[in-house]
PDB file of C-alpha atoms in Angstrom:
ATOM      1  CA  GLY A   1      86.337 107.033  88.268  1.00  0.00           C
ATOM      2  CA  ALA A   2      84.381 103.994  89.372  1.00  0.00           C
ATOM      3  CA  VAL A   3      80.628 104.539  89.303  1.00  0.00           C
ATOM      4  CA  VAL A   4      77.918 102.412  90.862  1.00  0.00           C
ATOM      5  CA  SER A   5      74.317 102.977  89.883  1.00  0.00           C
ATOM      6  CA  GLN A   6      71.554 101.873  92.240  1.00  0.00           C
ATOM      7  CA  HIS A   7      67.909 101.756  91.257  1.00  0.00           C
ATOM      8  CA  PRO A   8      65.286 102.659  92.337  1.00  0.00           C
ATOM      9  CA  SER A   9      66.254 105.527  94.608  1.00  0.00           C
ATOM     10  CA  ARG A  10      62.946 105.351  96.405  1.00  0.00           C
ATOM     11  CA  VAL A  11      60.174 102.770  96.532  1.00  0.00           C
ATOM     12  CA  ILE A  12      56.936 102.408  98.443  1.00  0.00           C
ATOM     13  CA  CYS A  13      55.308  99.017  98.538  1.00  0.00           C
ATOM     14  CA  LYS A  14      52.453  97.299 100.285  1.00  0.00           C
ATOM     15  CA  SER A  15      53.065  94.878 103.104  1.00  0.00           C
ATOM     16  CA  GLY A  16      53.440  91.325 101.812  1.00  0.00           C
ATOM     17  CA  THR A  17      54.789  92.238  98.397  1.00  0.00           C
ATOM     18  CA  SER A  18      58.359  91.829  97.142  1.00  0.00           C
ATOM     19  CA  VAL A  19      60.721  94.558  96.021  1.00  0.00           C
ATOM     20  CA  LYS A  20      63.819  94.253  93.854  1.00  0.00           C
ATOM     21  CA  ILE A  21      66.735  96.674  94.098  1.00  0.00           C
ATOM     22  CA  GLU A  22      69.403  96.760  91.400  1.00  0.00           C
ATOM     23  CA  CYS A  23      73.035  97.688  91.739  1.00  0.00           C
ATOM     24  CA  ARG A  24      75.151  98.148  88.622  1.00  0.00           C
ATOM     25  CA  SER A  25      78.830  98.928  88.209  1.00  0.00           C
ATOM     26  CA  LEU A  26      78.939 101.196  85.177  1.00  0.00           C
ATOM     27  CA  ASP A  27      82.598 101.420  84.240  1.00  0.00           C
ATOM     28  CA  PHE A  28      84.278  98.502  85.941  1.00  0.00           C
ATOM     29  CA  GLN A  29      83.694  94.853  86.622  1.00  0.00           C
ATOM     30  CA  ALA A  30      82.594  94.269  90.184  1.00  0.00           C
ATOM     31  CA  THR A  31      83.894  90.954  91.412  1.00  0.00           C
ATOM     32  CA  THR A  32      82.350  91.546  94.814  1.00  0.00           C
ATOM     33  CA  MET A  33      79.319  93.502  95.871  1.00  0.00           C
ATOM     34  CA  PHE A  34      78.186  94.314  99.378  1.00  0.00           C
ATOM     35  CA  TRP A  35      74.684  95.111 100.550  1.00  0.00           C
ATOM     36  CA  TYR A  36      74.102  97.346 103.551  1.00  0.00           C
ATOM     37  CA  ARG A  37      71.151  98.543 105.528  1.00  0.00           C
ATOM     38  CA  GLN A  38      71.105 101.888 107.297  1.00  0.00           C
ATOM     39  CA  PHE A  39      68.589 103.128 109.833  1.00  0.00           C
ATOM     40  CA  PRO A  40      68.121 106.869 110.446  1.00  0.00           C
ATOM     41  CA  LYS A  41      71.131 108.477 112.123  1.00  0.00           C
ATOM     42  CA  GLN A  42      72.900 105.153 112.334  1.00  0.00           C
ATOM     43  CA  SER A  43      75.835 103.657 110.546  1.00  0.00           C
ATOM     44  CA  LEU A  44      75.836 101.110 107.760  1.00  0.00           C
ATOM     45  CA  MET A  45      75.122  97.533 108.736  1.00  0.00           C
ATOM     46  CA  LEU A  46      76.515  94.929 106.379  1.00  0.00           C
ATOM     47  CA  MET A  47      73.851  92.450 105.327  1.00  0.00           C
ATOM     48  CA  ALA A  48      75.676  90.255 102.867  1.00  0.00           C
ATOM     49  CA  THR A  49      78.628  89.884 100.544  1.00  0.00           C
ATOM     50  CA  SER A  50      78.137  88.524  97.060  1.00  0.00           C
ATOM     51  CA  ASN A  51      80.725  87.303  94.610  1.00  0.00           C
ATOM     52  CA  GLU A  52      79.869  86.998  90.955  1.00  0.00           C
ATOM     53  CA  GLY A  53      78.571  83.556  90.098  1.00  0.00           C
ATOM     54  CA  SER A  54      78.393  82.222  93.633  1.00  0.00           C
ATOM     55  CA  LYS A  55      76.007  82.293  96.564  1.00  0.00           C
ATOM     56  CA  ALA A  56      75.999  85.313  98.818  1.00  0.00           C
ATOM     57  CA  THR A  57      77.485  85.195 102.293  1.00  0.00           C
ATOM     58  CA  TYR A  58      75.071  86.620 104.814  1.00  0.00           C
ATOM     59  CA  GLU A  59      75.978  88.286 108.089  1.00  0.00           C
ATOM     60  CA  GLN A  60      74.725  86.787 111.303  1.00  0.00           C
ATOM     61  CA  GLY A  61      71.101  87.624 111.961  1.00  0.00           C
ATOM     62  CA  VAL A  62      70.211  88.419 108.352  1.00  0.00           C
ATOM     63  CA  GLU A  63      67.486  86.171 106.940  1.00  0.00           C
ATOM     64  CA  LYS A  64      68.647  84.583 103.702  1.00  0.00           C
ATOM     65  CA  ASP A  65      65.144  83.708 102.566  1.00  0.00           C
ATOM     66  CA  LYS A  66      63.897  87.201 103.135  1.00  0.00           C
ATOM     67  CA  PHE A  67      66.740  89.118 101.510  1.00  0.00           C
ATOM     68  CA  LEU A  68      67.550  87.322  98.267  1.00  0.00           C
ATOM     69  CA  ILE A  69      70.771  88.385  96.599  1.00  0.00           C
ATOM     70  CA  ASN A  70      71.722  87.551  93.042  1.00  0.00           C
ATOM     71  CA  HIS A  71      75.062  88.451  91.464  1.00  0.00           C
ATOM     72  CA  ALA A  72      74.717  86.852  88.060  1.00  0.00           C
ATOM     73  CA  SER A  73      77.127  89.091  86.176  1.00  0.00           C
ATOM     74  CA  LEU A  74      80.201  91.189  86.863  1.00  0.00           C
ATOM     75  CA  THR A  75      78.200  94.384  86.555  1.00  0.00           C
ATOM     76  CA  LEU A  76      74.884  93.595  88.212  1.00  0.00           C
ATOM     77  CA  SER A  77      73.735  92.484  91.631  1.00  0.00           C
ATOM     78  CA  THR A  78      70.156  92.516  92.884  1.00  0.00           C
ATOM     79  CA  LEU A  79      68.617  92.478  96.327  1.00  0.00           C
ATOM     80  CA  THR A  80      65.035  91.265  96.586  1.00  0.00           C
ATOM     81  CA  VAL A  81      63.153  91.935  99.792  1.00  0.00           C
ATOM     82  CA  THR A  82      60.527  89.220  99.862  1.00  0.00           C
ATOM     83  CA  SER A  83      57.190  89.500 101.645  1.00  0.00           C
ATOM     84  CA  ALA A  84      58.139  92.936 102.900  1.00  0.00           C
ATOM     85  CA  HIS A  85      56.821  94.218 106.209  1.00  0.00           C
ATOM     86  CA  PRO A  86      56.900  97.692 107.753  1.00  0.00           C
ATOM     87  CA  GLU A  87      59.938  96.750 109.849  1.00  0.00           C
ATOM     88  CA  ASP A  88      61.869  96.220 106.592  1.00  0.00           C
ATOM     89  CA  SER A  89      61.510  99.928 105.837  1.00  0.00           C
ATOM     90  CA  SER A  90      65.033 101.264 105.690  1.00  0.00           C
ATOM     91  CA  PHE A  91      67.758 102.733 103.498  1.00  0.00           C
ATOM     92  CA  TYR A  92      69.521 100.015 101.496  1.00  0.00           C
ATOM     93  CA  ILE A  93      72.916 100.712  99.945  1.00  0.00           C
ATOM     94  CA  CYS A  94      75.099  98.595  97.714  1.00  0.00           C
ATOM     95  CA  SER A  95      78.835  98.816  97.331  1.00  0.00           C
ATOM     96  CA  ALA A  96      81.117  97.296  94.738  1.00  0.00           C
ATOM     97  CA  ARG A  97      84.786  96.594  94.355  1.00  0.00           C
ATOM     98  CA  GLY A  98      86.609  95.504  91.260  1.00  0.00           C
ATOM     99  CA  ALA A  99      89.545  93.230  90.680  1.00  0.00           C
ATOM    100  CA  GLY A 100      93.165  94.328  90.557  1.00  0.00           C
ATOM    101  CA  ASN A 101      94.170  97.785  91.709  1.00  0.00           C
ATOM    102  CA  LEU A 102      90.626  98.886  92.287  1.00  0.00           C
ATOM    103  CA  ALA A 103      90.451  96.430  95.150  1.00  0.00           C
ATOM    104  CA  ASN A 104      93.007  98.521  96.996  1.00  0.00           C
ATOM    105  CA  TYR A 105      91.242 101.826  96.753  1.00  0.00           C
ATOM    106  CA  GLY A 106      88.246 101.525  98.955  1.00  0.00           C
ATOM    107  CA  TYR A 107      84.830 100.681  97.690  1.00  0.00           C
ATOM    108  CA  THR A 108      82.363 102.535  95.516  1.00  0.00           C
ATOM    109  CA  PHE A 109      78.886 102.954  96.891  1.00  0.00           C
ATOM    110  CA  GLY A 110      75.573 103.331  95.141  1.00  0.00           C
ATOM    111  CA  SER A 111      73.312 106.249  95.992  1.00  0.00           C
ATOM    112  CA  GLY A 112      70.987 104.088  98.062  1.00  0.00           C
ATOM    113  CA  THR A 113      67.345 103.009  97.956  1.00  0.00           C
ATOM    114  CA  ARG A 114      64.823 104.207 100.463  1.00  0.00           C
ATOM    115  CA  LEU A 115      62.264 101.471 100.995  1.00  0.00           C
ATOM    116  CA  THR A 116      58.985 102.247 102.713  1.00  0.00           C
ATOM    117  CA  VAL A 117      56.599  99.392 103.393  1.00  0.00           C
ATOM    118  CA  VAL A 118      53.031 100.449 104.153  1.00  0.00           C
TER     119      VAL A 118
ATOM    120  CA  GLN B   1      81.757  96.988 122.821  1.00  0.00           C
ATOM    121  CA  LYS B   2      81.826  97.979 119.164  1.00  0.00           C
ATOM    122  CA  GLU B   3      84.906  97.191 117.111  1.00  0.00           C
ATOM    123  CA  VAL B   4      85.055 100.761 115.838  1.00  0.00           C
ATOM    124  CA  GLU B   5      84.020 103.720 117.972  1.00  0.00           C
ATOM    125  CA  GLN B   6      83.225 107.142 116.621  1.00  0.00           C
ATOM    126  CA  ASP B   7      81.733 110.145 118.394  1.00  0.00           C
ATOM    127  CA  PRO B   8      78.310 110.789 116.837  1.00  0.00           C
ATOM    128  CA  GLY B   9      78.505 114.553 117.318  1.00  0.00           C
ATOM    129  CA  PRO B  10      77.052 116.766 116.082  1.00  0.00           C
ATOM    130  CA  LEU B  11      80.221 118.773 115.626  1.00  0.00           C
ATOM    131  CA  SER B  12      79.488 122.387 114.824  1.00  0.00           C
ATOM    132  CA  VAL B  13      82.252 124.687 113.550  1.00  0.00           C
ATOM    133  CA  PRO B  14      82.366 128.102 111.902  1.00  0.00           C
ATOM    134  CA  GLU B  15      83.254 128.345 108.225  1.00  0.00           C
ATOM    135  CA  GLY B  16      87.014 128.335 107.695  1.00  0.00           C
ATOM    136  CA  ALA B  17      87.786 126.375 110.854  1.00  0.00           C
ATOM    137  CA  ILE B  18      89.595 123.048 110.976  1.00  0.00           C
ATOM    138  CA  VAL B  19      87.343 120.041 111.465  1.00  0.00           C
ATOM    139  CA  SER B  20      88.928 117.267 113.488  1.00  0.00           C
ATOM    140  CA  LEU B  21      87.396 113.799 113.407  1.00  0.00           C
ATOM    141  CA  ASN B  22      88.614 110.557 114.874  1.00  0.00           C
ATOM    142  CA  CYS B  23      87.870 106.892 115.416  1.00  0.00           C
ATOM    143  CA  THR B  24      89.272 104.301 117.757  1.00  0.00           C
ATOM    144  CA  TYR B  25      89.240 100.607 117.141  1.00  0.00           C
ATOM    145  CA  SER B  26      89.924  97.468 119.094  1.00  0.00           C
ATOM    146  CA  ASN B  27      91.028  94.901 116.504  1.00  0.00           C
ATOM    147  CA  SER B  28      94.725  95.150 115.658  1.00  0.00           C
ATOM    148  CA  ALA B  29      94.104  93.111 112.495  1.00  0.00           C
ATOM    149  CA  PHE B  30      92.738  96.160 110.685  1.00  0.00           C
ATOM    150  CA  GLN B  31      95.208  97.287 108.040  1.00  0.00           C
ATOM    151  CA  TYR B  32      93.255  99.483 105.625  1.00  0.00           C
ATOM    152  CA  PHE B  33      91.549 102.637 106.782  1.00  0.00           C
ATOM    153  CA  MET B  34      89.066 104.813 104.974  1.00  0.00           C
ATOM    154  CA  TRP B  35      87.036 107.940 105.515  1.00  0.00           C
ATOM    155  CA  TYR B  36      83.717 108.440 103.795  1.00  0.00           C
ATOM    156  CA  ARG B  37      81.429 111.436 103.570  1.00  0.00           C
ATOM    157  CA  GLN B  38      77.696 110.847 103.440  1.00  0.00           C
ATOM    158  CA  TYR B  39      75.115 113.475 102.666  1.00  0.00           C
ATOM    159  CA  SER B  40      71.575 112.916 103.833  1.00  0.00           C
ATOM    160  CA  ARG B  41      69.840 110.093 101.949  1.00  0.00           C
ATOM    161  CA  LYS B  42      72.837 109.477  99.712  1.00  0.00           C
ATOM    162  CA  GLY B  43      75.439 106.749  99.486  1.00  0.00           C
ATOM    163  CA  PRO B  44      78.842 107.266 101.142  1.00  0.00           C
ATOM    164  CA  GLU B  45      81.592 108.887  99.075  1.00  0.00           C
ATOM    165  CA  LEU B  46      85.207 107.861  99.597  1.00  0.00           C
ATOM    166  CA  LEU B  47      87.381 110.752 100.794  1.00  0.00           C
ATOM    167  CA  MET B  48      90.610 109.197 101.956  1.00  0.00           C
ATOM    168  CA  TYR B  49      92.222 105.801 101.940  1.00  0.00           C
ATOM    169  CA  THR B  50      95.335 104.819 103.885  1.00  0.00           C
ATOM    170  CA  TYR B  51      97.195 101.626 104.464  1.00  0.00           C
ATOM    171  CA  SER B  52      98.803 100.941 107.857  1.00  0.00           C
ATOM    172  CA  SER B  53     100.242 103.803 109.927  1.00  0.00           C
ATOM    173  CA  GLY B  54     101.130 107.217 108.612  1.00  0.00           C
ATOM    174  CA  ASN B  55      99.741 110.402 107.170  1.00  0.00           C
ATOM    175  CA  LYS B  56      98.120 111.146 103.856  1.00  0.00           C
ATOM    176  CA  GLU B  57      97.123 114.502 102.461  1.00  0.00           C
ATOM    177  CA  ASP B  58      94.761 115.300  99.637  1.00  0.00           C
ATOM    178  CA  GLY B  59      93.783 118.914  99.141  1.00  0.00           C
ATOM    179  CA  ARG B  60      92.034 120.140 102.274  1.00  0.00           C
ATOM    180  CA  PHE B  61      91.924 116.645 103.778  1.00  0.00           C
ATOM    181  CA  THR B  62      94.556 114.960 105.924  1.00  0.00           C
ATOM    182  CA  ALA B  63      94.192 111.428 107.228  1.00  0.00           C
ATOM    183  CA  GLN B  64      96.348 110.044 110.013  1.00  0.00           C
ATOM    184  CA  VAL B  65      96.652 106.477 111.236  1.00  0.00           C
ATOM    185  CA  ASP B  66      98.340 105.469 114.471  1.00  0.00           C
ATOM    186  CA  LYS B  67      98.161 101.706 114.663  1.00  0.00           C
ATOM    187  CA  SER B  68     100.043 101.559 117.958  1.00  0.00           C
ATOM    188  CA  SER B  69      97.227 103.535 119.577  1.00  0.00           C
ATOM    189  CA  LYS B  70      94.491 102.082 117.352  1.00  0.00           C
ATOM    190  CA  TYR B  71      93.448 105.607 116.483  1.00  0.00           C
ATOM    191  CA  ILE B  72      92.715 107.269 113.173  1.00  0.00           C
ATOM    192  CA  SER B  73      91.961 110.886 112.386  1.00  0.00           C
ATOM    193  CA  LEU B  74      90.664 113.040 109.584  1.00  0.00           C
ATOM    194  CA  PHE B  75      91.300 116.769 109.419  1.00  0.00           C
ATOM    195  CA  ILE B  76      89.454 119.125 107.117  1.00  0.00           C
ATOM    196  CA  ARG B  77      91.100 122.502 106.631  1.00  0.00           C
ATOM    197  CA  ASP B  78      89.305 125.672 105.598  1.00  0.00           C
ATOM    198  CA  SER B  79      85.933 124.047 106.169  1.00  0.00           C
ATOM    199  CA  GLN B  80      83.019 125.108 103.990  1.00  0.00           C
ATOM    200  CA  PRO B  81      79.254 124.866 104.529  1.00  0.00           C
ATOM    201  CA  SER B  82      79.263 122.225 101.783  1.00  0.00           C
ATOM    202  CA  ASP B  83      81.364 120.047 104.109  1.00  0.00           C
ATOM    203  CA  SER B  84      78.311 119.677 106.338  1.00  0.00           C
ATOM    204  CA  ALA B  85      77.606 115.963 106.255  1.00  0.00           C
ATOM    205  CA  THR B  86      78.100 112.760 108.203  1.00  0.00           C
ATOM    206  CA  TYR B  87      81.639 111.415 108.169  1.00  0.00           C
ATOM    207  CA  LEU B  88      82.160 107.698 108.530  1.00  0.00           C
ATOM    208  CA  CYS B  89      85.399 105.922 109.246  1.00  0.00           C
ATOM    209  CA  ALA B  90      85.767 102.401 107.923  1.00  0.00           C
ATOM    210  CA  MET B  91      88.454  99.757 108.052  1.00  0.00           C
ATOM    211  CA  SER B  92      89.230  96.302 106.764  1.00  0.00           C
ATOM    212  CA  LYS B  93      91.673  93.545 107.582  1.00  0.00           C
ATOM    213  CA  ALA B  94      92.788  92.998 104.020  1.00  0.00           C
ATOM    214  CA  ALA B  95      92.362  94.667 100.650  1.00  0.00           C
ATOM    215  CA  GLY B  96      88.925  93.869  99.333  1.00  0.00           C
ATOM    216  CA  ASN B  97      87.613  92.442 102.591  1.00  0.00           C
ATOM    217  CA  LYS B  98      84.355  93.635 104.081  1.00  0.00           C
ATOM    218  CA  LEU B  99      84.419  96.991 105.800  1.00  0.00           C
ATOM    219  CA  THR B 100      83.692  97.670 109.436  1.00  0.00           C
ATOM    220  CA  PHE B 101      82.218 101.126 109.897  1.00  0.00           C
ATOM    221  CA  GLY B 102      82.196 103.547 112.768  1.00  0.00           C
ATOM    222  CA  GLY B 103      78.872 105.040 113.728  1.00  0.00           C
ATOM    223  CA  GLY B 104      79.532 108.299 111.904  1.00  0.00           C
ATOM    224  CA  THR B 105      80.032 111.867 113.085  1.00  0.00           C
ATOM    225  CA  ARG B 106      77.623 114.533 111.954  1.00  0.00           C
ATOM    226  CA  VAL B 107      79.413 117.760 111.059  1.00  0.00           C
ATOM    227  CA  LEU B 108      77.801 121.162 110.627  1.00  0.00           C
ATOM    228  CA  VAL B 109      79.826 124.024 109.184  1.00  0.00           C
ATOM    229  CA  LYS B 110      78.107 127.322 109.826  1.00  0.00           C
ATOM    230  CA  PRO B 111      78.556 130.207 107.359  1.00  0.00           C
TER     231      PRO B 111
END
């Protein structure tokens, strides 16, 4: 089945530094990837949608300059949290969908990255 | 008002019981409906996927969609302690479009 690998699973960084999170589709080509943020005991909040080779579409209220998304290939998308602050601490999850029939069968999620900014 | 409403629970049931979960939604444009299971600090795992109204069964899981009532359900038969997790409903307006999630229901199956 479709597998999405997300790395790192956990990261602690100092306030003011930047952190990069990678999301890879291992056995399919992901034409679209989605990035979510999840606070404890809350649901997933969509941050942005990225299509391979084009700029990401951000949801209302999400700072484009703070959360940089790159989807340079059909198997890799990255989310960079720039100048991180403690309020950016959260669980970040990526999701990918492929072209063709895969697009009709839900979306495959990565295992998530727990970011703690100290 | 949220587009998709889901009781947060927790829902506690004894092992072997039927778990009944549901979501209501307000936007009639939703056509594709999904149920995900999420264990603590893990990414969601797709359980069931249905298109438009109707029922779908897969092993111990049954998903129902009633578009006229804007109501979807997930039933888990013969529940096991390993079914203890948060269950999220999700829906989209078209195949491949972004998902709108419910808030999730936490389920606890007691041995």
